[in-house]
């Protein structure tokens, strides 16, 4: 790969890490608030609990993830295809468009003019720059899709009849899925929020906006997850000293995500009026369907790790687990992320069940769920990736392997305390997105648990500080050259790409099927809402 491409990856990852730092800091403030300390009077930049919560959500789940993915996925895809990006100029333009968008959104965000949470539900009304900025970030991701697609086309011309290398296949599916999924948010921004915030239309409609938001808002979780899966499938087994159990099964899992990720956003809207219960049921079934590619991943990745552990002398049904090379912080981060994701996934099934959702919806339980998924499965995996990627990009060895080992375990323990406590608080009825310290209805049984939120979050914050310190010292202090090979090699498979049916390497049938399912699951509701919605709700600024 060219140095320019490495620099591009470095640029994306650098922005991602800055966002993550802001995200973990504000998260720490919120947890302290829950634990009984009102920190906001002493944080001049962060005005209130809700300002902090918005910064935390936007910086972590929208900016950290997206920028990391736009750096990491093209890095992996071009390496797997063995060729540079088709349009290097466009790739840099993409970065500047996205950075410009982020800065534009960050100005009102920091200035407390967009305190609308990462879901920005109207009628809460942010400054127009917030919506325009986020839209530019999304446009940037489409440019990445375009570039990856052209790069693959050029590869295909020279490799007719060959299977697309697995990592490249996964990169392409991730961006194809995301591009389809992002149409909802694009419509919400362009037709509703941007004209409304600019005063071009007088009002808005909460229900239509929420439907369009969750059209994208559910599949965006797979846009975050699939790059982590890409690492679990194509790098982690090799890091563990083993082989991927089945390449065709891995491809099947990704194709299922391409087809099934989008048509199920109503599982975030079970309690919303104005959507027929029959369509909610359809979305519930489809949510259970999209559970399967993660189950396939579970079996495939466990079998692959097991092959590595057994090659290292591991024995028994479970005891082999101890023989994984735990001393490698990059692998340890990913395996611990997988362990916690198992519980996050089970929690997801509970959320998806209509009647159980009525118990947990809008409670702290959901916050527990999202910290196991995006906050650990994704974030801890990306941290693990940083442990080889940043030294490689910097051309220097990681400053301290020991610190990195400690960091991933502190995250693991901190997250168990933090997320378990939030799940329990949710079952006790504690609402999410609420400044609990100011609530008049705090129950004694919540009071007993709330300090544990602070304990867990303090460990998480400590772990993030160790992470950032290690990366900064790698850049500034480390003198040793990056170890060779700096980038983990792609995993070989026990059952390889040649066993994969050719149909899995075709795009049109799967993309067409994805659109058909979306048309069935969303078409009637969207058409009805578009034809009947009056756009007459005035905006609110409640902060
Ligand atoms: Fe979720 C809400 C359902 C996955 C993120 N989710 C959220 C929100 C976020 C989020 C951010 O149905 C809050 C949004 C908001 O602000 O309102 N979620 C699911 C389901 C899944 C799921 C069914 N969620 C994720 C992922 C996320 C994420 C992934 C981020 C990355 N979620 C919901 C629902 C709601 C929801 C409802 C709305 C709730 C409400 O009322 O508001 C599934 O995709 C999960 C499948 C996962 C598995 C786990 C497989 C395990 C693997 C690990 C392998 C382990 C190994 C190690 C190898 C089936 C692959 C083990 C080793 C051994 C030896 C054992
Ligand atoms: Cu969802």
Coordinates of C-alpha atoms and ligand atoms in Angstrom, one line a residue:
X1 CA 0.0 0.0 0.0
X2 CA 1.1 3.6 -0.6
X3 CA 2.2 5.8 2.2
X4 CA -0.5 8.3 1.3
X5 CA -3.1 5.6 2.1
X6 CA -1.5 4.9 5.4
X7 CA -1.6 8.6 6.1
X8 CA -5.2 8.7 5.3
X9 CA -6.0 5.8 7.7
X10 CA -3.9 7.7 10.3
X11 CA -5.9 10.8 9.7
X12 CA -9.3 9.1 10.2
X13 CA -8.1 7.2 13.3
X14 CA -6.7 10.4 14.8
X15 CA -10.0 12.2 14.5
X16 CA -11.7 9.1 15.9
X17 CA -9.5 9.0 18.9
X18 CA -10.0 12.7 19.7
X19 CA -13.8 12.1 19.6
X20 CA -13.4 9.0 21.8
X21 CA -11.5 11.1 24.4
X22 CA -14.3 13.7 24.6
X23 CA -16.8 10.9 24.7
X24 CA -15.3 9.0 27.6
X25 CA -14.7 12.2 29.6
X26 CA -18.4 13.3 29.3
X27 CA -19.5 9.7 30.1
X28 CA -17.5 9.8 33.3
X29 CA -19.2 13.1 34.3
X30 CA -22.6 11.5 33.8
X31 CA -21.8 8.4 35.9
X32 CA -20.6 10.7 38.7
X33 CA -23.9 12.5 38.5
X34 CA -25.7 9.2 38.9
X35 CA -23.5 8.3 41.8
X36 CA -24.6 11.5 43.6
X37 CA -21.9 14.1 42.6
X38 CA -23.2 17.1 40.7
X39 CA -20.0 17.9 38.7
X40 CA -21.5 20.3 36.2
X41 CA -21.1 23.6 38.2
X42 CA -17.3 22.9 37.9
X43 CA -17.2 22.0 34.2
X44 CA -17.4 25.3 32.3
X45 CA -17.4 23.7 28.9
X46 CA -20.1 21.2 29.7
X47 CA -23.2 23.1 30.8
X48 CA -25.5 20.4 32.1
X49 CA -26.2 16.7 32.4
X50 CA -28.1 16.8 29.1
X51 CA -25.4 18.8 27.4
X52 CA -22.9 16.2 28.5
X53 CA -25.1 13.3 27.5
X54 CA -25.5 14.7 24.0
X55 CA -21.7 15.2 23.7
X56 CA -21.1 11.7 25.0
X57 CA -23.6 10.0 22.6
X58 CA -22.6 12.0 19.5
X59 CA -18.9 11.8 20.0
X60 CA -18.8 8.1 20.9
X61 CA -21.4 6.4 18.8
X62 CA -21.5 8.7 15.8
X63 CA -18.0 10.1 15.5
X64 CA -15.6 7.7 17.1
X65 CA -17.1 4.7 15.3
X66 CA -17.6 6.3 11.9
X67 CA -14.2 7.8 11.6
X68 CA -12.5 4.7 12.9
X69 CA -14.4 2.5 10.4
X70 CA -13.7 4.8 7.5
X71 CA -10.0 4.5 8.3
X72 CA -9.8 0.8 9.2
X73 CA -12.1 -0.8 6.6
X74 CA -10.5 0.7 3.5
X75 CA -7.1 -0.2 5.1
X76 CA -8.1 -3.9 5.4
X77 CA -10.0 -4.0 2.0
X78 CA -7.1 -2.6 0.0
X79 CA -4.7 -4.9 1.7
X80 CA -6.8 -7.9 1.0
X81 CA -7.3 -7.0 -2.6
X82 CA -3.6 -6.2 -2.9
X83 CA -4.2 -2.9 -4.7
X84 CA -4.6 0.8 -3.7
X85 CA -7.9 2.7 -3.7
X86 CA -9.2 3.4 -7.2
X87 CA -9.6 7.1 -6.5
X88 CA -6.9 8.3 -4.0
X89 CA -7.9 12.0 -4.6
X90 CA -11.5 11.3 -3.8
X91 CA -10.3 9.4 -0.7
X92 CA -8.7 12.5 0.7
X93 CA -11.6 14.7 -0.4
X94 CA -13.8 12.3 1.6
X95 CA -11.7 12.8 4.7
X96 CA -12.0 16.6 4.4
X97 CA -15.7 16.5 3.8
X98 CA -16.2 14.4 6.9
X99 CA -13.9 16.4 9.0
X100 CA -15.6 19.6 7.8
X101 CA -18.9 18.1 8.7
X102 CA -17.7 17.0 12.1
X103 CA -16.3 20.5 12.9
X104 CA -19.5 22.2 11.7
X105 CA -21.7 19.9 13.9
X106 CA -19.2 20.3 16.8
X107 CA -19.6 24.1 17.0
X108 CA -23.3 24.1 18.1
X109 CA -22.8 20.9 20.0
X110 CA -20.1 22.4 22.2
X111 CA -21.9 25.7 22.4
X112 CA -25.0 24.0 23.9
X113 CA -27.1 24.9 20.8
X114 CA -27.7 21.2 19.8
X115 CA -28.5 19.5 23.1
X116 CA -30.8 17.0 21.5
X117 CA -29.1 13.6 22.2
X118 CA -27.5 11.5 19.6
X119 CA -31.0 10.5 18.4
X120 CA -32.0 14.2 17.8
X121 CA -35.7 13.5 17.9
X122 CA -37.8 16.5 16.9
X123 CA -39.6 18.5 18.1
X124 CA -36.3 19.1 20.0
X125 CA -34.7 21.6 17.6
X126 CA -30.9 22.0 17.2
X127 CA -29.0 24.7 15.3
X128 CA -29.0 24.0 11.6
X129 CA -25.2 23.5 11.5
X130 CA -25.6 20.3 13.6
X131 CA -27.8 18.7 11.1
X132 CA -25.8 19.9 8.1
X133 CA -22.6 18.8 9.7
X134 CA -23.8 15.3 10.4
X135 CA -25.2 15.0 6.9
X136 CA -21.8 15.8 5.5
X137 CA -20.3 13.0 7.6
X138 CA -22.9 10.6 6.0
X139 CA -22.1 11.9 2.5
X140 CA -18.5 11.1 3.2
X141 CA -19.3 7.5 4.1
X142 CA -21.1 7.2 0.7
X143 CA -17.9 8.4 -1.0
X144 CA -16.0 5.6 0.8
X145 CA -18.5 3.1 -0.6
X146 CA -18.0 4.4 -4.1
X147 CA -14.3 4.2 -3.8
X148 CA -14.3 0.7 -2.4
X149 CA -16.7 -0.5 -5.1
X150 CA -14.5 0.9 -7.9
X151 CA -11.4 -0.6 -6.3
X152 CA -13.2 -4.0 -6.2
X153 CA -14.3 -3.7 -9.8
X154 CA -10.7 -3.1 -10.9
X155 CA -9.6 -6.1 -8.9
X156 CA -12.4 -8.2 -10.4
X157 CA -11.3 -7.4 -14.0
X158 CA -8.0 -9.0 -13.3
X159 CA -9.3 -11.9 -11.2
X160 CA -12.4 -13.1 -13.1
X161 CA -13.9 -16.2 -11.5
X162 CA -11.9 -15.9 -8.2
X163 CA -13.6 -15.5 -4.9
X164 CA -13.2 -12.0 -3.4
X165 CA -10.7 -12.2 -0.5
X166 CA -12.6 -12.6 2.7
X167 CA -11.6 -9.3 4.4
X168 CA -12.3 -7.3 1.2
X169 CA -15.7 -9.1 0.9
X170 CA -16.5 -8.1 4.5
X171 CA -15.4 -4.5 3.9
X172 CA -17.6 -4.2 0.8
X173 CA -20.7 -5.8 2.5
X174 CA -20.3 -3.4 5.5
X175 CA -20.4 -0.3 3.3
X176 CA -23.0 -1.7 0.9
X177 CA -25.3 -2.4 3.9
X178 CA -24.6 1.0 5.4
X179 CA -25.3 2.9 2.2
X180 CA -28.7 1.2 1.9
X181 CA -29.4 1.8 5.6
X182 CA -28.4 5.4 5.6
X183 CA -31.2 6.4 3.1
X184 CA -33.5 6.8 6.1
X185 CA -31.4 9.4 7.9
X186 CA -30.6 11.1 4.6
X187 CA -34.3 11.6 4.0
X188 CA -34.9 12.8 7.5
X189 CA -32.1 15.3 7.3
X190 CA -32.8 16.6 3.8
X191 CA -36.6 16.6 3.7
X192 CA -37.4 17.4 7.4
X193 CA -34.7 18.6 9.7
X194 CA -32.4 20.8 7.6
X195 CA -35.2 22.8 5.9
X196 CA -37.0 23.1 9.3
X197 CA -33.9 24.3 11.2
X198 CA -33.3 26.8 8.4
X199 CA -36.8 28.1 8.7
X200 CA -37.8 27.0 5.2
X201 CA -40.7 24.9 6.6
X202 CA -42.7 25.9 9.6
X203 CA -43.1 22.7 11.5
X204 CA -42.1 19.1 11.8
X205 CA -43.5 15.7 12.7
X206 CA -42.1 13.6 15.5
X207 CA -43.5 10.2 14.3
X208 CA -42.3 10.4 10.7
X209 CA -38.9 11.7 11.9
X210 CA -38.6 8.8 14.3
X211 CA -39.5 6.2 11.7
X212 CA -36.9 7.6 9.3
X213 CA -34.3 7.8 12.1
X214 CA -34.7 4.2 13.2
X215 CA -34.7 3.1 9.5
X216 CA -31.0 3.9 9.8
X217 CA -30.6 3.8 13.6
X218 CA -31.0 0.1 13.9
X219 CA -28.7 -1.0 11.0
X220 CA -26.1 1.6 12.1
X221 CA -25.3 -0.8 15.0
X222 CA -24.2 -3.3 12.4
X223 CA -22.2 -0.7 10.6
X224 CA -20.3 -0.5 13.9
X225 CA -20.3 -4.2 14.6
X226 CA -19.3 -5.6 11.2
X227 CA -15.8 -4.1 11.2
X228 CA -15.2 -5.7 14.6
X229 CA -16.5 -9.0 13.2
X230 CA -14.1 -8.5 10.3
X231 CA -11.2 -8.4 12.8
X232 CA -12.6 -11.4 14.7
X233 CA -12.9 -13.4 11.5
X234 CA -9.9 -12.4 9.5
X235 CA -7.2 -11.4 12.0
X236 CA -8.0 -12.8 15.5
X237 CA -7.8 -16.5 14.7
X238 CA -4.3 -16.0 13.4
X239 CA -3.4 -13.8 16.4
X240 CA -4.6 -16.8 18.5
X241 CA -2.3 -19.2 16.5
X242 CA -5.2 -20.9 14.7
X243 CA -7.3 -20.9 11.6
X244 CA -10.7 -19.7 10.6
X245 CA -13.1 -22.6 11.0
X246 CA -15.2 -21.8 7.9
X247 CA -14.8 -19.1 5.3
X248 CA -18.1 -19.9 3.5
X249 CA -20.0 -19.7 6.8
X250 CA -18.4 -16.3 7.5
X251 CA -19.5 -15.0 4.1
X252 CA -23.0 -16.4 4.7
X253 CA -23.2 -14.4 7.9
X254 CA -22.2 -11.2 6.2
X255 CA -24.7 -11.7 3.4
X256 CA -27.4 -12.2 5.9
X257 CA -26.5 -8.9 7.5
X258 CA -26.6 -7.2 4.1
X259 CA -30.2 -8.5 3.5
X260 CA -31.6 -8.4 7.0
X261 CA -30.1 -5.4 8.8
X262 CA -32.5 -2.6 7.8
X263 CA -36.1 -3.8 7.8
X264 CA -36.6 -4.0 11.5
X265 CA -36.2 -0.5 13.1
X266 CA -39.7 -0.7 14.6
X267 CA -38.2 -2.6 17.5
X268 CA -37.1 0.8 18.8
X269 CA -40.7 2.0 18.4
X270 CA -42.9 -0.6 20.0
X271 CA -44.4 2.0 22.3
X272 CA -44.9 4.6 19.5
X273 CA -48.5 5.3 18.5
X274 CA -49.3 5.6 14.8
X275 CA -47.6 2.4 13.6
X276 CA -49.9 -0.6 13.2
X277 CA -49.1 -3.4 15.6
X278 CA -49.0 -5.9 12.7
X279 CA -46.0 -4.1 11.3
X280 CA -44.3 -4.0 14.7
X281 CA -44.8 -7.8 14.8
X282 CA -43.1 -8.2 11.3
X283 CA -40.2 -6.1 12.5
X284 CA -40.0 -8.3 15.7
X285 CA -39.7 -11.4 13.6
X286 CA -37.1 -9.9 11.4
X287 CA -35.1 -8.9 14.5
X288 CA -35.0 -12.5 15.5
X289 CA -33.9 -13.4 12.0
X290 CA -30.9 -11.0 12.2
X291 CA -29.9 -12.7 15.4
X292 CA -28.8 -15.7 13.3
X293 CA -25.8 -14.2 11.6
X294 CA -24.4 -13.3 15.0
X295 CA -25.0 -16.9 16.2
X296 CA -23.1 -18.2 13.1
X297 CA -20.4 -15.8 14.1
X298 CA -20.4 -17.1 17.6
X299 CA -19.9 -20.7 16.6
X300 CA -17.4 -19.9 13.8
X301 CA -15.2 -17.6 15.9
X302 CA -15.2 -19.8 19.0
X303 CA -14.2 -22.8 16.8
X304 CA -11.5 -20.7 15.2
X305 CA -10.1 -19.5 18.6
X306 CA -10.3 -23.1 19.9
X307 CA -8.2 -24.3 17.0
X308 CA -5.5 -21.8 18.0
X309 CA -5.7 -22.7 21.7
X310 CA -5.5 -26.4 20.9
X311 CA -2.5 -25.9 18.7
X312 CA -0.9 -24.3 21.8
X313 CA -1.6 -27.3 23.9
X314 CA -5.1 -26.4 25.1
X315 CA -7.2 -29.4 26.3
X316 CA -10.8 -30.1 27.5
X317 CA -14.2 -28.7 26.6
X318 CA -13.6 -25.2 28.1
X319 CA -10.2 -25.3 29.7
X320 CA -8.6 -24.7 26.2
X321 CA -9.8 -21.1 26.6
X322 CA -7.0 -20.4 29.1
X323 CA -4.4 -21.4 26.5
X324 CA -5.2 -18.5 24.2
X325 CA -2.2 -16.1 24.0
X326 CA -3.6 -13.8 26.6
X327 CA -0.3 -11.9 26.7
X328 CA -1.2 -10.2 23.4
X329 CA -3.3 -7.2 24.4
X330 CA -4.7 -6.9 20.9
X331 CA -6.2 -10.4 21.0
X332 CA -7.1 -10.2 24.7
X333 CA -9.1 -7.0 24.0
X334 CA -11.0 -8.8 21.3
X335 CA -11.7 -12.0 23.2
X336 CA -12.9 -10.0 26.3
X337 CA -15.1 -7.9 23.9
X338 CA -16.6 -11.2 22.5
X339 CA -17.3 -12.5 26.0
X340 CA -19.3 -9.4 27.0
X341 CA -21.0 -9.2 23.7
X342 CA -22.5 -12.7 24.4
X343 CA -24.5 -11.0 27.2
X344 CA -25.2 -7.9 25.1
X345 CA -26.6 -10.2 22.4
X346 CA -28.9 -12.0 24.9
X347 CA -30.1 -8.7 26.2
X348 CA -30.8 -7.7 22.6
X349 CA -33.2 -10.6 22.3
X350 CA -35.0 -9.5 25.5
X351 CA -35.3 -5.9 24.0
X352 CA -36.7 -7.4 20.8
X353 CA -39.5 -9.3 22.5
X354 CA -42.5 -7.1 22.4
X355 CA -43.8 -7.8 25.8
X356 CA -40.4 -7.7 27.6
X357 CA -39.6 -4.5 25.8
X358 CA -42.5 -2.9 27.6
X359 CA -40.6 -3.6 30.8
X360 CA -37.2 -2.3 29.7
X361 CA -37.9 0.4 27.2
X362 CA -36.6 3.8 28.1
X363 CA -35.0 2.4 31.3
X364 CA -31.4 2.2 32.4
X365 CA -31.5 -1.4 31.1
X366 CA -31.1 -0.1 27.5
X367 CA -28.0 1.8 28.6
X368 CA -26.6 -1.4 30.0
X369 CA -27.3 -3.1 26.7
X370 CA -25.7 -0.5 24.6
X371 CA -22.5 -0.4 26.6
X372 CA -22.0 -4.1 26.2
X373 CA -22.5 -3.8 22.5
X374 CA -21.2 -0.6 21.0
X375 CA -19.4 0.3 24.2
X376 CA -17.5 -3.0 24.5
X377 CA -18.0 -5.4 21.5
X378 CA -17.1 -2.6 19.2
X379 CA -15.0 -0.1 21.2
X380 CA -12.8 -2.7 23.1
X381 CA -12.2 -4.5 19.8
X382 CA -11.3 -1.2 18.1
X383 CA -8.9 -0.5 21.0
X384 CA -7.4 -3.9 20.5
X385 CA -6.9 -3.1 16.8
X386 CA -5.3 0.2 17.8
X387 CA -2.6 -1.7 19.7
X388 CA -1.2 -2.9 16.4
X389 CA -2.5 -0.3 14.0
X390 CA -1.2 2.8 15.7
X391 CA 2.4 1.4 16.2
X392 CA 2.3 0.3 12.5
X393 CA 1.2 3.8 11.3
X394 CA 3.7 5.5 13.6
X395 CA 6.5 3.2 12.7
X396 CA 7.3 2.7 16.4
X397 CA 6.7 -0.1 18.9
X398 CA 3.9 0.2 21.4
X399 CA 5.1 2.1 24.4
X400 CA 4.0 -0.5 27.0
X401 CA 2.6 -3.9 26.4
X402 CA 2.0 -4.4 30.1
X403 CA -0.1 -1.2 30.4
X404 CA -2.1 -2.4 27.4
X405 CA -2.7 -5.8 29.1
X406 CA -3.9 -4.1 32.3
X407 CA -6.0 -1.6 30.3
X408 CA -8.1 -4.3 28.6
X409 CA -8.8 -6.2 31.8
X410 CA -9.7 -3.0 33.7
X411 CA -12.2 -2.2 30.9
X412 CA -13.6 -5.7 31.2
X413 CA -14.1 -5.6 35.0
X414 CA -15.3 -2.0 34.9
X415 CA -17.9 -2.8 32.3
X416 CA -19.2 -5.8 34.1
X417 CA -19.9 -3.7 37.2
X418 CA -21.2 -0.7 35.2
X419 CA -23.4 -2.6 32.8
X420 CA -24.8 -5.1 35.3
X421 CA -25.8 -2.3 37.6
X422 CA -27.5 -0.4 34.8
X423 CA -29.4 -3.6 33.8
X424 CA -30.6 -4.1 37.4
X425 CA -31.5 -0.4 37.8
X426 CA -33.6 -0.7 34.6
X427 CA -35.5 -3.6 35.9
X428 CA -36.2 -1.6 39.1
X429 CA -37.7 1.0 36.8
X430 CA -35.0 3.7 36.7
X431 CA -35.5 5.8 33.5
X432 CA -32.6 6.4 31.1
X433 CA -31.6 9.8 29.9
X434 CA -32.6 11.4 33.1
X435 CA -30.6 13.6 35.6
X436 CA -31.3 11.2 38.5
X437 CA -29.8 13.6 41.0
X438 CA -32.5 16.1 40.3
X439 CA -35.4 13.6 40.2
X440 CA -38.0 13.8 42.9
X441 CA -38.9 10.1 42.6
X442 CA -35.6 8.3 43.3
X443 CA -36.4 4.9 44.9
X444 CA -34.4 3.6 47.9
X445 CA -33.5 0.5 46.0
X446 CA -32.0 2.6 43.2
X447 CA -30.0 4.6 45.8
X448 CA -28.4 1.4 47.0
X449 CA -27.1 0.6 43.5
X450 CA -26.3 4.0 42.0
X451 CA -22.8 4.2 43.6
X452 CA -21.8 1.1 41.6
X453 CA -22.5 3.0 38.4
X454 CA -19.8 5.5 39.6
X455 CA -17.4 2.7 40.5
X456 CA -17.8 0.9 37.2
X457 CA -17.4 4.2 35.2
X458 CA -14.4 5.2 37.2
X459 CA -12.7 1.9 36.2
X460 CA -13.7 2.5 32.6
X461 CA -12.3 6.0 32.7
X462 CA -9.1 4.8 34.2
X463 CA -8.8 2.2 31.5
X464 CA -9.4 4.8 28.8
X465 CA -6.7 7.0 30.3
X466 CA -4.3 4.1 30.2
X467 CA -5.2 3.5 26.6
X468 CA -4.7 7.1 25.5
X469 CA -1.5 7.5 27.6
X470 CA 0.0 4.4 25.9
X471 CA -0.9 5.7 22.4
X472 CA 0.5 9.2 23.1
X473 CA 3.7 7.8 24.6
X474 CA 4.0 5.5 21.6
X475 CA 4.0 8.6 19.3
X476 CA 6.1 10.8 21.5
X477 CA 8.5 8.7 23.6
X478 CA 8.8 5.3 22.0
X479 CA 12.1 4.9 20.1
X480 CA 12.0 1.2 19.2
X481 CA 10.9 0.5 15.6
X482 CA 7.6 -1.2 15.1
X483 CA 7.9 -5.0 15.4
X484 CA 7.8 -7.0 12.1
X485 CA 5.3 -8.0 10.9
X486 CA 3.6 -4.9 12.3
X487 CA 0.2 -5.8 10.7
X488 CA -1.3 -9.2 11.7
X489 CA -1.5 -11.4 8.7
X490 CA -4.9 -12.5 7.4
X491 CA -6.0 -15.8 8.8
X492 CA -6.1 -19.0 6.7
X493 CA -9.2 -21.0 6.8
X494 CA -9.8 -24.7 7.5
X495 CA -12.7 -24.6 5.0
X496 CA -11.6 -21.9 2.5
X497 CA -13.0 -19.5 0.0
X498 CA -12.9 -22.2 -2.7
X499 CA -15.7 -24.0 -0.8
X500 CA -17.9 -20.9 -0.9
X501 CA -20.8 -21.0 -3.5
X502 CA -20.3 -18.5 -6.3
X503 CA -23.7 -16.9 -5.5
X504 CA -22.2 -15.5 -2.3
X505 CA -19.8 -13.5 -4.5
X506 CA -22.6 -11.8 -6.4
X507 CA -24.0 -8.4 -5.4
X508 CA -27.2 -7.8 -7.3
X509 CA -29.4 -10.6 -6.0
X510 CA -28.6 -9.8 -2.3
X511 CA -29.0 -6.0 -2.7
X512 CA -32.2 -6.5 -4.6
X513 CA -33.5 -8.9 -1.9
X514 CA -32.5 -6.3 0.8
X515 CA -34.6 -3.6 -1.0
X516 CA -37.6 -6.0 -1.4
X517 CA -37.6 -6.7 2.3
X518 CA -37.3 -3.0 3.1
X519 CA -40.2 -2.2 0.7
X520 CA -42.4 -4.8 2.4
X521 CA -41.5 -3.9 6.0
X522 CA -41.4 -0.1 5.7
X523 CA -43.3 0.7 2.5
X524 CA -46.9 0.8 3.7
X525 CA -46.1 2.7 6.9
X526 CA -43.8 5.2 5.1
X527 CA -46.3 5.8 2.3
X528 CA -49.1 6.4 4.7
X529 CA -47.1 8.7 6.9
X530 CA -45.7 10.7 3.9
X531 CA -49.2 11.2 2.5
X532 CA -50.9 12.1 5.8
X533 CA -48.3 13.9 7.9
X534 CA -49.0 17.6 8.2
X535 CA -45.6 18.9 9.3
X536 CA -47.1 21.3 11.8
X537 CA -45.3 20.6 15.1
X538 CA -43.4 23.6 16.3
X539 CA -39.8 23.1 17.5
X540 CA -38.8 23.1 21.1
X541 CA -35.7 24.2 23.0
X542 CA -36.1 22.8 26.5
X543 CA -32.5 23.3 27.7
Ligands
LIG1 FE1 -29.3 -3.4 20.3 C1 -31.3 -0.8 21.6 C2 -32.0 -5.4 20.0 C3 -27.3 -5.8 18.9 C4 -26.7 -1.1 20.1 N1 -29.0 -1.4 20.8 C5 -30.0 -0.5 21.3 C6 -29.4 0.8 21.5 C7 -28.1 0.7 21.0 C8 -27.9 -0.7 20.6 C9 -27.1 1.8 20.9 O1 -35.0 -5.1 19.9 C10 -30.1 2.0 22.1 C11 -30.6 2.9 21.1 C12 -31.3 4.1 21.7 O2 -30.6 5.0 22.1 O3 -32.5 4.1 21.9 N2 -29.6 -5.3 19.6 C13 -30.8 -5.9 19.6 C14 -30.6 -7.3 19.1 C15 -29.3 -7.4 18.8 C16 -28.7 -6.1 19.1 C17 -31.7 -8.3 18.9 N3 -27.4 -3.5 19.6 C18 -26.8 -4.6 19.1 C19 -25.4 -4.2 18.6 C20 -25.3 -2.9 19.0 C21 -26.5 -2.4 19.6 C22 -24.5 -5.2 17.9 C23 -24.1 -2.0 18.8 C24 -23.0 -2.3 18.2 N4 -31.3 -3.2 20.7 C25 -32.2 -4.1 20.4 C26 -33.5 -3.5 20.7 C27 -33.3 -2.2 21.1 C28 -31.9 -2.0 21.1 C29 -34.8 -4.1 20.5 C30 -34.4 -1.2 21.5 C31 -34.7 -1.2 22.9 C32 -35.6 -0.1 23.4 O4 -36.7 -0.4 23.9 O5 -35.2 1.1 23.2 C33 -28.6 -8.6 18.1 O6 -28.0 -8.2 16.9 C34 -27.6 -9.2 19.0 C35 -27.0 -10.5 18.4 C36 -25.8 -10.9 19.2 C37 -25.5 -12.1 19.6 C38 -24.2 -12.4 20.4 C39 -23.3 -13.3 19.6 C40 -21.9 -13.4 20.3 C41 -20.8 -13.4 19.6 C42 -19.5 -13.4 20.4 C43 -18.8 -14.7 20.3 C44 -18.1 -15.0 21.5 C45 -16.9 -15.6 21.6 C46 -16.2 -15.8 22.9 C47 -16.2 -16.1 20.4 C48 -26.4 -13.3 19.3 C49 -20.6 -13.2 18.2 C50 -17.0 -16.7 23.8 C51 -16.1 -17.8 24.2 C52 -16.5 -18.9 24.9 C53 -15.6 -20.0 25.3 C54 -18.0 -19.0 25.3
LIG2 CU1 -32.1 -1.9 17.0

